[in-house]
Coordinates of C-alpha atoms and ligand atoms in Angstrom, one line a residue:
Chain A
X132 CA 0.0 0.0 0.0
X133 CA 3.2 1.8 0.0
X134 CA 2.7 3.4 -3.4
X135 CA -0.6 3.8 -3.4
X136 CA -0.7 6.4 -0.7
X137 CA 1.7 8.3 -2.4
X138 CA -0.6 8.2 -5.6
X139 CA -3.3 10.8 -4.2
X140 CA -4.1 11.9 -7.9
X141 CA -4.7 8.6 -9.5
X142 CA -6.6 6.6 -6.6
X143 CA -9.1 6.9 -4.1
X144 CA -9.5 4.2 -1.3
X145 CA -12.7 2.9 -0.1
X146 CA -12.7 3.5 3.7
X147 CA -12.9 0.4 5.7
X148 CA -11.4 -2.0 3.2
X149 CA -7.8 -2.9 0.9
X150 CA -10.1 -1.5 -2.3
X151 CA -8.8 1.2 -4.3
X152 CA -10.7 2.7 -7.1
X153 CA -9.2 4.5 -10.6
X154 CA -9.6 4.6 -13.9
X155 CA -8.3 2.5 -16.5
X156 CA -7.0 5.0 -18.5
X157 CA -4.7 6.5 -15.3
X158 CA -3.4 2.9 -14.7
X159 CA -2.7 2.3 -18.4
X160 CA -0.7 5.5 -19.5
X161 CA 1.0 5.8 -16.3
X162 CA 2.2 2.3 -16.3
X163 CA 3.3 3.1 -19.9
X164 CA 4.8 6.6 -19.2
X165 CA 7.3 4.0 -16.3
X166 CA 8.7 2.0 -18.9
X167 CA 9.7 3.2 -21.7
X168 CA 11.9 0.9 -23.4
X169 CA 13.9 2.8 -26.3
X170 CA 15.1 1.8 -29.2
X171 CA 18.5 2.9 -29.2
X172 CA 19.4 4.9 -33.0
X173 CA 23.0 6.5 -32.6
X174 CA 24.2 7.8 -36.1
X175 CA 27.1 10.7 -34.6
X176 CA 28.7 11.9 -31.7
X177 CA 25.2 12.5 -29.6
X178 CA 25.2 8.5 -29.0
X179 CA 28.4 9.2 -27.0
X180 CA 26.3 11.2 -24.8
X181 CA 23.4 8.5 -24.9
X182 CA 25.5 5.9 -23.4
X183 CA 26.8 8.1 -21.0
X184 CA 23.1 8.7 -19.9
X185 CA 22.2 5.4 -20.0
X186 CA 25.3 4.3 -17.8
X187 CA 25.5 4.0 -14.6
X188 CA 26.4 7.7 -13.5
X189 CA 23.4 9.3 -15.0
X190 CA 21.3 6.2 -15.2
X191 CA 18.4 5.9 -17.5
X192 CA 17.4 2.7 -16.0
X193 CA 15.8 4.2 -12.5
X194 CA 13.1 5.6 -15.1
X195 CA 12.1 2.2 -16.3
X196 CA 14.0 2.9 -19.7
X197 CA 15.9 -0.1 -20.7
X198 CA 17.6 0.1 -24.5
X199 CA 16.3 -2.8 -27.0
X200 CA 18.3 -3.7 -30.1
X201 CA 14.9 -4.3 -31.8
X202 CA 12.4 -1.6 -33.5
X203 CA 9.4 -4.1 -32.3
X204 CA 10.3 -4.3 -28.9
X205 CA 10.3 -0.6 -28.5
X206 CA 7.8 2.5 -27.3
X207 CA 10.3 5.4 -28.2
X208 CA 13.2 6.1 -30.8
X209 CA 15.7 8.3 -29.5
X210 CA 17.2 9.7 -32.8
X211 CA 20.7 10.3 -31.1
X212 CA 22.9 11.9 -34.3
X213 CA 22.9 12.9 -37.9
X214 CA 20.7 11.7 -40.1
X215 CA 21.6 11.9 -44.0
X216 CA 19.9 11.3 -47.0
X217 CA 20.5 7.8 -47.7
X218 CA 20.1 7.2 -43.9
X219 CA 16.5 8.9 -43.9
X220 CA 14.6 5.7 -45.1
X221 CA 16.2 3.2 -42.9
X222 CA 15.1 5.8 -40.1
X223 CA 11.9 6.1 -41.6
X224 CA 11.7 2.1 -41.7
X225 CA 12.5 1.5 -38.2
X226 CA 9.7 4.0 -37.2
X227 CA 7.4 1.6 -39.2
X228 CA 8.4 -1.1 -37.8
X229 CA 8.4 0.1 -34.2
X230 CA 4.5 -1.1 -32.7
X231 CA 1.7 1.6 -31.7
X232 CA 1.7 3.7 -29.6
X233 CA 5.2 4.9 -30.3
X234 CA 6.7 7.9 -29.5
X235 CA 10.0 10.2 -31.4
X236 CA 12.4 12.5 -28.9
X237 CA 15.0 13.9 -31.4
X238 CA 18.4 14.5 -29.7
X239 CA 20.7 17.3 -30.4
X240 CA 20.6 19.6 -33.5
X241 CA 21.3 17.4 -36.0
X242 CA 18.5 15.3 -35.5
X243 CA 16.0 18.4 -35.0
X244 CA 17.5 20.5 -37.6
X245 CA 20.4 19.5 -39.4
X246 CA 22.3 21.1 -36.7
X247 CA 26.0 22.2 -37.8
X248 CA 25.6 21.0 -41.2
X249 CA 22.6 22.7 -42.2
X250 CA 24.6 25.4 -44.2
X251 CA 26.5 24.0 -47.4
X252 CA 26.1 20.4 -46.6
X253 CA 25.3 17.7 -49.8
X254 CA 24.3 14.7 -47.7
X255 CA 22.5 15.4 -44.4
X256 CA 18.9 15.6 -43.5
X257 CA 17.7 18.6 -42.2
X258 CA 15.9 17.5 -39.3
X259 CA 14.3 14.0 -38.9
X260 CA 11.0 15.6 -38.9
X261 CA 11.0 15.5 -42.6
X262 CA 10.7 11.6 -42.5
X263 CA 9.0 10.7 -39.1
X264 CA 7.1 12.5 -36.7
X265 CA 8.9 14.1 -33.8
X266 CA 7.5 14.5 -29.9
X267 CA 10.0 15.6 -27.9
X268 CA 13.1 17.8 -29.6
X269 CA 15.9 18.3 -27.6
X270 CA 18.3 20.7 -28.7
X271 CA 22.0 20.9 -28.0
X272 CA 25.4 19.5 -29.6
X273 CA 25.4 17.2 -27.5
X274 CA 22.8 17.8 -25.4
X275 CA 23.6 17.0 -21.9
X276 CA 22.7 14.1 -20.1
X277 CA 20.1 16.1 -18.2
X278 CA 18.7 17.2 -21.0
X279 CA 17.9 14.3 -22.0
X280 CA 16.9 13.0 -19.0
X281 CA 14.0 16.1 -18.7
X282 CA 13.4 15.4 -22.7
X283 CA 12.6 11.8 -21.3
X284 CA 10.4 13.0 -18.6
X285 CA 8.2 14.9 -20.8
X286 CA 7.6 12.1 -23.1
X287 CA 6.8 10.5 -20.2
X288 CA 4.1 13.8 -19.4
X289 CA 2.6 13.6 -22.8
X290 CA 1.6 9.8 -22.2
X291 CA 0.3 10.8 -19.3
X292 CA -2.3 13.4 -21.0
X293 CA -3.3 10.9 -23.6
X294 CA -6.5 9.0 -23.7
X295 CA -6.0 4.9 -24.1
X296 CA -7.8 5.1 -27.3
X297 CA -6.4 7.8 -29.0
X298 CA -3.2 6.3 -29.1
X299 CA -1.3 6.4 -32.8
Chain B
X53 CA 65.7 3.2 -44.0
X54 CA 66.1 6.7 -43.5
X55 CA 64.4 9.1 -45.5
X56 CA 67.6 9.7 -47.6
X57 CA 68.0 6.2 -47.8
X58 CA 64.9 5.4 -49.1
X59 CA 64.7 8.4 -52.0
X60 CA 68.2 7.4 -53.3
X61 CA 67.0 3.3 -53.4
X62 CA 63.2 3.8 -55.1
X63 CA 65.1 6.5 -57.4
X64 CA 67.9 3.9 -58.2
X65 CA 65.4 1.0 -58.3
X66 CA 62.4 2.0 -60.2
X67 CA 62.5 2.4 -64.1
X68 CA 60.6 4.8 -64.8
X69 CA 60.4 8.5 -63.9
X70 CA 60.3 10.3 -60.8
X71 CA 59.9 13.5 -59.5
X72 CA 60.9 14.3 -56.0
X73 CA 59.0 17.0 -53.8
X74 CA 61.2 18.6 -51.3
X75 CA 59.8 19.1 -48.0
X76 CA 60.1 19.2 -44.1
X77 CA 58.1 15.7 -43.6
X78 CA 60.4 12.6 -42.5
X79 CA 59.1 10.8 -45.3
X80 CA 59.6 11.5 -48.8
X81 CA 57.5 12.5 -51.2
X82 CA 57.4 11.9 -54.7
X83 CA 54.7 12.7 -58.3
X84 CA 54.4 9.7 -60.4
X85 CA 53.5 9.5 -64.0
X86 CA 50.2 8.6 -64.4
X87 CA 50.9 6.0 -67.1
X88 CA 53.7 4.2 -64.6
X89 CA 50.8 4.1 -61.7
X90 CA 50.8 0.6 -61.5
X91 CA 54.0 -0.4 -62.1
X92 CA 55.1 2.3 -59.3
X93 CA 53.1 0.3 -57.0
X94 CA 53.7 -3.3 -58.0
X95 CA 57.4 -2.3 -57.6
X96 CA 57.3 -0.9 -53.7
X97 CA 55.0 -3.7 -52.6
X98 CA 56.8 -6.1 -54.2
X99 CA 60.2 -5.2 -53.7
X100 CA 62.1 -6.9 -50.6
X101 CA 63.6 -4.3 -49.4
X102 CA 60.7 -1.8 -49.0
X103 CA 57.4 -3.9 -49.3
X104 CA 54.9 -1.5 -48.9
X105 CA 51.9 -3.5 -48.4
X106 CA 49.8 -1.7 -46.4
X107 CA 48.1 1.5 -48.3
X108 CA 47.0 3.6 -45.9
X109 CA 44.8 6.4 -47.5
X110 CA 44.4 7.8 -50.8
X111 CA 42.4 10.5 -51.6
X112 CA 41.8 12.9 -54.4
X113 CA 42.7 16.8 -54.3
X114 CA 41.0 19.2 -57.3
X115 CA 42.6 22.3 -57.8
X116 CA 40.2 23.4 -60.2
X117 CA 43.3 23.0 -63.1
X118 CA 44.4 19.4 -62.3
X119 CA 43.0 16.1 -60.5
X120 CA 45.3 15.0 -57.9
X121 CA 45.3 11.8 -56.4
X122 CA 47.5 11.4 -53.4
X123 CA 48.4 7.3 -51.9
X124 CA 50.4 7.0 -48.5
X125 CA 51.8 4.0 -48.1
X126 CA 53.7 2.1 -45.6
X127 CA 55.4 -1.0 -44.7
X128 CA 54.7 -3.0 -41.5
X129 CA 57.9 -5.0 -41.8
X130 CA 60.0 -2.1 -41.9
X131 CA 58.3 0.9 -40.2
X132 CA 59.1 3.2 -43.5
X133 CA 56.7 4.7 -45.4
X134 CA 55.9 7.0 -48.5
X135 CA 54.1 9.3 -50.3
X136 CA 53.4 9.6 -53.7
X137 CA 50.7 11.3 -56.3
X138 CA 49.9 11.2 -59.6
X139 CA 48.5 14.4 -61.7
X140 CA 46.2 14.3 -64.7
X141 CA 44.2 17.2 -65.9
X142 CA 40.1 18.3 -66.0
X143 CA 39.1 17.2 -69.6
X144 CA 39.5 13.5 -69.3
X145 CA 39.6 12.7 -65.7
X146 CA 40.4 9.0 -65.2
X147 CA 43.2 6.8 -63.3
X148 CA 44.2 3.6 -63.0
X149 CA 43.1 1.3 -60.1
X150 CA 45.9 -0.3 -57.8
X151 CA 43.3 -2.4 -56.6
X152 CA 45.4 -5.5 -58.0
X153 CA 48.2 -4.8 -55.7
X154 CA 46.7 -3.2 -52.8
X155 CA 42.9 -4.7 -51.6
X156 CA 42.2 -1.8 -49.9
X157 CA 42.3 0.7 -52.8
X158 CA 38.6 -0.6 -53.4
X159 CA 36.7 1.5 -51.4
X160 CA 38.5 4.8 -51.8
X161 CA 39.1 4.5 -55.5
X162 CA 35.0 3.8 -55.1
X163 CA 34.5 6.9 -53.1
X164 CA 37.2 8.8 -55.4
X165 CA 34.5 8.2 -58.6
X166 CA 31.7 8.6 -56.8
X167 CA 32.2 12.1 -55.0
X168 CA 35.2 13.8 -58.0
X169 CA 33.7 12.2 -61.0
X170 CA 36.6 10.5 -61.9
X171 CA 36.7 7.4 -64.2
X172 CA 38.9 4.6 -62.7
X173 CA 39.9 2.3 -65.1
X174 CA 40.3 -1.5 -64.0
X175 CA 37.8 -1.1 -61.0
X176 CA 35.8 -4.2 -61.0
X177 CA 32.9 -2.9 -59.0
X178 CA 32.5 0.9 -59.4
X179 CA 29.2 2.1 -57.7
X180 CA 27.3 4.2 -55.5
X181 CA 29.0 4.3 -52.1
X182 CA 28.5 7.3 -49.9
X183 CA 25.7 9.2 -51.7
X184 CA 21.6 7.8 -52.2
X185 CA 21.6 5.4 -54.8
X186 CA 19.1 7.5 -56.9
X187 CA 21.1 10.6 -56.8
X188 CA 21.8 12.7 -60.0
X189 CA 23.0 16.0 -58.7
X190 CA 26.6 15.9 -60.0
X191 CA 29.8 15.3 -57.8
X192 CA 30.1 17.1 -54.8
X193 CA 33.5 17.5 -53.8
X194 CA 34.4 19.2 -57.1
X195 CA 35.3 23.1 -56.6
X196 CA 32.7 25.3 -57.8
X197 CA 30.1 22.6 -57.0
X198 CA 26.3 23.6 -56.8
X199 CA 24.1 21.4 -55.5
X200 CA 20.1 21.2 -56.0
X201 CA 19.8 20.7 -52.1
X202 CA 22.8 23.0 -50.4
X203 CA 21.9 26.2 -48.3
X204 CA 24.8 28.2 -48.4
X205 CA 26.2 30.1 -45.6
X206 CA 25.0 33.6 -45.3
X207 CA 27.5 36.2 -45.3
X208 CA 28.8 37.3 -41.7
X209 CA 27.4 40.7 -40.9
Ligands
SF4_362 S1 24.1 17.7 -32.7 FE1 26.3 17.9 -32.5 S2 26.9 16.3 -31.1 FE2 24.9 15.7 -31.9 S3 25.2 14.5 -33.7 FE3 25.0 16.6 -34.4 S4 27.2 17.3 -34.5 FE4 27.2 15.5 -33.2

């Protein structure tokens, strides 16, 4: 009972008894918004700093994030680098592959924007929004681990506000 | 070998002509003919006493007159190593490949034709590499290159 008395918002308790009552919908997204597992997609130098998050100093896994090697394991992409042209479809095909509801953070400028190669560059994507679409942008070259970290915790938020069946 | 050591002995050694570029470097540096590419290269990998076998770039320089293409080589067994490059001009770009003495030439001499536009004759496998495979907007590491897709940089106020 622990955790539910910490959980004010989401449950009520029936007086008298071990009964809780909620909505589906709470226990649904906020169980999803706990784990995200990510599908890890380093092109460039901002996977350096995903790793770094994701080990043990900074420490993705106390969020329930865990990396998986496979798109259809996955709820979120972290786009972690710079995407070029004849890397945009196999981005693009991940994202399809990847299983509803799934959920984009771009990381660092590249990823958002091109970055520092939007300005006379032949071969790089400027921004991944032009193939799939992007939730949560965080901008930086690198970003810092933080960064990410709060970029995390609002794609964790905008679970939070979604409805079970409006998920796409 | 020294670096003196090792101009005097591929100068004494090799048949054909070479020309030597002085410079600061402790290895030498020398322009080949283009025709005598491959025969340069057969002849430092293959001799005993310098066996160059690893190749450990090439790359290709435009200076908007000439093509350039620059190899550095060097030689596990004997820690010595060299550079050398062959010139050729803008109307009929094309080289050799030295992919029949060094393995490794494949890629860059791929890249090389890919991104300058020049012909290599002898490749066995020449296509795209770096770029989409659909693309058609001309070679991008030329000078004076515009491409469909490139932003420039604004002037700096
Ligand atoms: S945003 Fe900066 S650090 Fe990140 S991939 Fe691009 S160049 Fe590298």
């Amino acid at each position: 009972m622990g955790v539910i008395k910490k959980l004010p918002v989401y449950a009520e308790k029936v007086p008298g008894g071990g009964i809780i009552t909620t909505q589906l919908n709470k226990v649904f997204t906020l169980t999803q918004a706990k784990s995200l597992w990510y599908l890890l997609f380093g092109t460039a130098c901002c996977a350096i700093e995903l790793m770094a998050t994701g080990a043990s100093r900074y420490d993705f896994d106390r969020l329930g994030m865990i990396f998986r090697a496979s798109p259809r394991q996955s709820d979120l992409i972290i786009v972690a680098g710079t995407v070029t042209y004849k890397m945009a479809p196999v981005v693009k095909r991940l994202y399809d592959q990847m299983a509803e509801p799934r959920y984009v953070l771009a990381m660092g400028g590249c990823a958002c924007g091109g970055g520092p190669f939007y300005y006379d560059s032949y071969s790089v994507l400027r921004g991944i929004d032009k193939v799939i679409p992007v939730d949560v942008y965080v901008p930086g070259c690198p970003p810092r681990p933080e960064a990410l970290l709060h970029g995390c915790l609002e794609v964790g938020k905008k679970i939070r506000t979604q409805k079970m069946d409006d998920w796409s | 070998m020294t670096k003196a050591e090792l101009l005097d002995y591929i100068k004494e050694n090799f048949s054909g002509e070479l020309e030597v570029i002085e410079n600061e470097h402790p290895e030498p540096y020398f322009i080949v003919k283009a025709q005598d590419l491959v025969e340069f290269s057969r002849f430092i990998h293959d001799d005993e006493r310098l066996l160059m076998t690893f190749l450990m770039n090439l790359s290709a320089v435009d200076t908007t007159e000439q093509f350039e293409i620059v190899y550095n080589v060097c030689s596990y067994r004997f820690k010595h190593r060299i550079y050398f490059k062959i010139i050729f001009d803008y109307i009929k770009p094309e080289f050799d490949s030295v992919i029949d003495v060094w393995r490794a030439a494949d890629w860059y001499e791929r890249e090389i034709w890919e991104l300058f536009g020049i012909n290599v004759k002898g490749h066995p496998n020449l296509k795209r590499f770096l770029l989409p495979d659909d693309w058609d907007d001309g070679y991008p590491m030329r000078k004076g290159w515009q491409g469909k897709n490139v932003i420039p940089m604004p002037e700096r106020k």
